[in-house]
PDB file of C-alpha atoms in Angstrom:
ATOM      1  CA  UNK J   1     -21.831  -3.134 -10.041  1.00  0.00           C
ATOM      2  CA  UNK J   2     -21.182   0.496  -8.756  1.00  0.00           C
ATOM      3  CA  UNK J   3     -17.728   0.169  -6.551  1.00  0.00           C
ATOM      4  CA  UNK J   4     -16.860   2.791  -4.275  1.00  0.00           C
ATOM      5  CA  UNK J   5     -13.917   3.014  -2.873  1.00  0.00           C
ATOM      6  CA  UNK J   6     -13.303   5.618   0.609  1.00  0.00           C
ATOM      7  CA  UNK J   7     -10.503   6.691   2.601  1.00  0.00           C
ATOM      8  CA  UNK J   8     -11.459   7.633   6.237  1.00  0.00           C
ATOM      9  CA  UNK J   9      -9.228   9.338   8.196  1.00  0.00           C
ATOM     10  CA  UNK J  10      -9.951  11.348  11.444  1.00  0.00           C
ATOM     11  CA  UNK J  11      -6.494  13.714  10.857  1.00  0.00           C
ATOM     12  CA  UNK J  12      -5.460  15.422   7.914  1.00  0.00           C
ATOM     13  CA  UNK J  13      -1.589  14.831   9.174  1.00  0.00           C
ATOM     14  CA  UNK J  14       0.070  12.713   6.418  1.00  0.00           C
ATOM     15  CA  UNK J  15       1.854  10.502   8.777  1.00  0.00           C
ATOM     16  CA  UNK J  16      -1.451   9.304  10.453  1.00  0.00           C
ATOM     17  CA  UNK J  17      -3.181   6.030   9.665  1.00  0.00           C
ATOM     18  CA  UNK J  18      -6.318   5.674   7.390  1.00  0.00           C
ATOM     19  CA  UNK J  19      -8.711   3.035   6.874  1.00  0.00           C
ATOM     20  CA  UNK J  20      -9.912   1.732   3.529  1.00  0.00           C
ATOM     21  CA  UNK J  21     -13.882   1.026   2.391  1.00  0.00           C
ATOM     22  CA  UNK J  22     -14.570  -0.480  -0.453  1.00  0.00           C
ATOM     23  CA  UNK J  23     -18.403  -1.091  -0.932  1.00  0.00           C
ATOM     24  CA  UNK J  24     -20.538  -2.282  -3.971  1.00  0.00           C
ATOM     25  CA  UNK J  25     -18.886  -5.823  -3.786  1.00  0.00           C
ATOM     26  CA  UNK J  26     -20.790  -9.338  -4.004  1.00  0.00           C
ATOM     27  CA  UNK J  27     -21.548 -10.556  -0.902  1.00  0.00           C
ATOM     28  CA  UNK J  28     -18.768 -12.897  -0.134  1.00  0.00           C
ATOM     29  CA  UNK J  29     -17.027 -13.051  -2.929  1.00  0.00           C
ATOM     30  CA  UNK J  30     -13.095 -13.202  -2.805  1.00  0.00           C
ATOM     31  CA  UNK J  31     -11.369 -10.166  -4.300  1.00  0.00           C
ATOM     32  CA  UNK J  32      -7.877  -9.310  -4.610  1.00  0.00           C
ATOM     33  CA  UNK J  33      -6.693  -5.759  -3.941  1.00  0.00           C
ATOM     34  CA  UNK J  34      -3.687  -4.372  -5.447  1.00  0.00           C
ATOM     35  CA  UNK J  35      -2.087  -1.161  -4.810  1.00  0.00           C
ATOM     36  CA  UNK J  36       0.439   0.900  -6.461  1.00  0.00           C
ATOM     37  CA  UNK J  37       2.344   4.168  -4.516  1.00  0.00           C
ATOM     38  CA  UNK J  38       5.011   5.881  -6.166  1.00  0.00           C
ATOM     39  CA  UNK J  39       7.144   8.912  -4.876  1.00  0.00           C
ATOM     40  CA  UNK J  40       6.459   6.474  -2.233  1.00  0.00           C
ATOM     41  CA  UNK J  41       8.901   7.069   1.024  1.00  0.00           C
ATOM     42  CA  UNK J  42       9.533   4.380   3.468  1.00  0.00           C
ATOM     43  CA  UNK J  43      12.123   4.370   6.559  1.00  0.00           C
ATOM     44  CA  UNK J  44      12.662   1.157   5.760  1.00  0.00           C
ATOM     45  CA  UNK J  45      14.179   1.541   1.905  1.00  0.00           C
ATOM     46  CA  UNK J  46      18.015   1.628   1.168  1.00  0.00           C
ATOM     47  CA  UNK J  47      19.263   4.998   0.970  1.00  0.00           C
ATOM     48  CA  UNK J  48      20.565   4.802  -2.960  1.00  0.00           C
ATOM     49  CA  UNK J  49      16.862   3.854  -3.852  1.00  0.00           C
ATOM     50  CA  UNK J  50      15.186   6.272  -6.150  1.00  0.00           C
ATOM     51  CA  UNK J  51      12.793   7.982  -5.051  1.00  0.00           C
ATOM     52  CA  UNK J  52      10.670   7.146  -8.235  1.00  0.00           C
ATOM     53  CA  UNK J  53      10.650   3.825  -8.383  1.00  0.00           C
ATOM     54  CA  UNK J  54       7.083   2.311  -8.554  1.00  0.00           C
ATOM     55  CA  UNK J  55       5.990  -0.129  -5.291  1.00  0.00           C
ATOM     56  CA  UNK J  56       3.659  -2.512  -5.214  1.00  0.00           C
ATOM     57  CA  UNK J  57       1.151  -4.581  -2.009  1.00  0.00           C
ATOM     58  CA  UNK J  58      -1.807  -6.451  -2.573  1.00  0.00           C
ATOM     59  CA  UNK J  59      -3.925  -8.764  -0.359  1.00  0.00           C
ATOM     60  CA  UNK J  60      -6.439 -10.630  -0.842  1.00  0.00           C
ATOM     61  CA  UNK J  61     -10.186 -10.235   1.384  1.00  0.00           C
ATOM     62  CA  UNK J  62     -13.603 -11.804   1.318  1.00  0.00           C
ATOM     63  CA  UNK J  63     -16.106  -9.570   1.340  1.00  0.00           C
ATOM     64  CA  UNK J  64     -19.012  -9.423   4.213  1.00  0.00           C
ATOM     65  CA  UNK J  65     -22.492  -9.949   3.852  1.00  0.00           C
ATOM     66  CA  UNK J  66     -23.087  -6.987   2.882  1.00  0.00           C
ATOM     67  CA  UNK J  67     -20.257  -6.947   0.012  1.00  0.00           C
ATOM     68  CA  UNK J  68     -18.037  -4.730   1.693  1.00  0.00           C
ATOM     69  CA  UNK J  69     -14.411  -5.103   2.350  1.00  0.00           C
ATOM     70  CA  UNK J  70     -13.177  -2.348   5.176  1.00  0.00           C
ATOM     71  CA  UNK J  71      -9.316  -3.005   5.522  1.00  0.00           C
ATOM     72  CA  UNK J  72      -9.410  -1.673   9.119  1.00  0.00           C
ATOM     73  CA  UNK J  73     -11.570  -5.311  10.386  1.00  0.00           C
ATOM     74  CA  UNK J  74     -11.798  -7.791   7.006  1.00  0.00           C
ATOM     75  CA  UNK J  75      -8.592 -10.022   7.052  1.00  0.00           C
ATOM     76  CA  UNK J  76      -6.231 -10.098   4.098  1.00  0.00           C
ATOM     77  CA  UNK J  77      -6.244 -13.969   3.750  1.00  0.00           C
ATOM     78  CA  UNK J  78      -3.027 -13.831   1.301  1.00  0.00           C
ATOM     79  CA  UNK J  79      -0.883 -11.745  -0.590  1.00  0.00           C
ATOM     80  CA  UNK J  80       1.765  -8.998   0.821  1.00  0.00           C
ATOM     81  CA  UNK J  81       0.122  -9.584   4.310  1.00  0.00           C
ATOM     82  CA  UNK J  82      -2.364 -11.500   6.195  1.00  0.00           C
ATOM     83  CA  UNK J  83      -4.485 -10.982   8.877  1.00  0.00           C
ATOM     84  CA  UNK J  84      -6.102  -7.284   9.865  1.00  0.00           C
ATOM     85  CA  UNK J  85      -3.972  -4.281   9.501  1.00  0.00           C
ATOM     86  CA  UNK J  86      -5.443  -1.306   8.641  1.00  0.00           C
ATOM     87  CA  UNK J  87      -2.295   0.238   7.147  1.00  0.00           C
ATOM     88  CA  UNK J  88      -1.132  -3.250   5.587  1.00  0.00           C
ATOM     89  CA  UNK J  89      -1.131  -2.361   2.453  1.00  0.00           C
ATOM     90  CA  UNK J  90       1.516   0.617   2.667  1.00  0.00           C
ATOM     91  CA  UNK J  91       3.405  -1.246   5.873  1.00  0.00           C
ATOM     92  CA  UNK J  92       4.141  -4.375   3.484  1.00  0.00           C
ATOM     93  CA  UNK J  93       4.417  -2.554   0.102  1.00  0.00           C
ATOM     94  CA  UNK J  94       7.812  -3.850  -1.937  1.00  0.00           C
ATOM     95  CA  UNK J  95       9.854  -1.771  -4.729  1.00  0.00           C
ATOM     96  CA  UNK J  96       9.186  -3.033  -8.266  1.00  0.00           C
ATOM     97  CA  UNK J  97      13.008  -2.832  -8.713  1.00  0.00           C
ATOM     98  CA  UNK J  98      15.878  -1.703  -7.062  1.00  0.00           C
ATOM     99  CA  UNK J  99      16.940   1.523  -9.488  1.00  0.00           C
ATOM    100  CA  UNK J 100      19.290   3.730  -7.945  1.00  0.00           C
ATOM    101  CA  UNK J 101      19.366   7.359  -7.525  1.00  0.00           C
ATOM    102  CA  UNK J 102      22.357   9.175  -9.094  1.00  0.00           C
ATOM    103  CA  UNK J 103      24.411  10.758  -7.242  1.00  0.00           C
ATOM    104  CA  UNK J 104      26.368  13.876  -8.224  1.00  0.00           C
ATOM    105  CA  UNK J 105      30.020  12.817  -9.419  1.00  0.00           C
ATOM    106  CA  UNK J 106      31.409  14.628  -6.445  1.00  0.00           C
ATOM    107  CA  UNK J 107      29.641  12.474  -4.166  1.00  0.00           C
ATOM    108  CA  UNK J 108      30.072   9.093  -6.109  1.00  0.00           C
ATOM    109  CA  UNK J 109      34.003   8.869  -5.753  1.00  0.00           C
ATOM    110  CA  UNK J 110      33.793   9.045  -1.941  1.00  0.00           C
ATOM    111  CA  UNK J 111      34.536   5.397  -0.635  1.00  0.00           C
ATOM    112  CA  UNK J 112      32.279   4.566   1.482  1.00  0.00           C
TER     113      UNK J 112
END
């Protein structure tokens, strides 16, 4: 089995959205995708987060007919997210823990 894995984007802009291919699959075959992103930044993260910490997402697709999974129209059926979301994987992507970044010691007496 030769898997191939593409990213497709029509911008080279990092804040734009991509869609995922992966192709060289069984046809219909359940597969579960997991990804890993770190120096990973999301708006949504505490502030005190570091910004190394590892995150993880996975979902789970069936592959088509053809044994191809393409993110941006095969429904995750479980896992971090369901349904079609071309971005789900990064959108619903978690912190492995919550390590915190340290702060200089002039900054870590300040009550807050």
């Amino acid at each position: 089995m030769n898997i191939q894995i593409e990213l497709i984007s029509e911008s080279d802009l990092a804040d734009e959205s991509f869609n995922i291919v992966i192709d060289g699959l069984k046809p219909r075959e359940t597969y579960r995708v997991e990804m890993y992103l770190s120096d990973y930044y999301c708006i949504n993260a505490p502030m005190l987060l570091a910004h190394d910490v590892l995150w993880k997402s996975t979902a789970t697709f069936v592959s088509d007919k053809n044994g191809i999974i393409d993110i941006s129209q095969t429904p995750s059926c479980s896992g971090s997210y369901e349904d079609i979301a071309t971005m789900g994987l990064f959108f619903n992507a978690k912190p492995l823990t919550n390590r915190k970044k340290k702060l200089p010691n002039s900054l870590s007496k300040i009550p807050l």
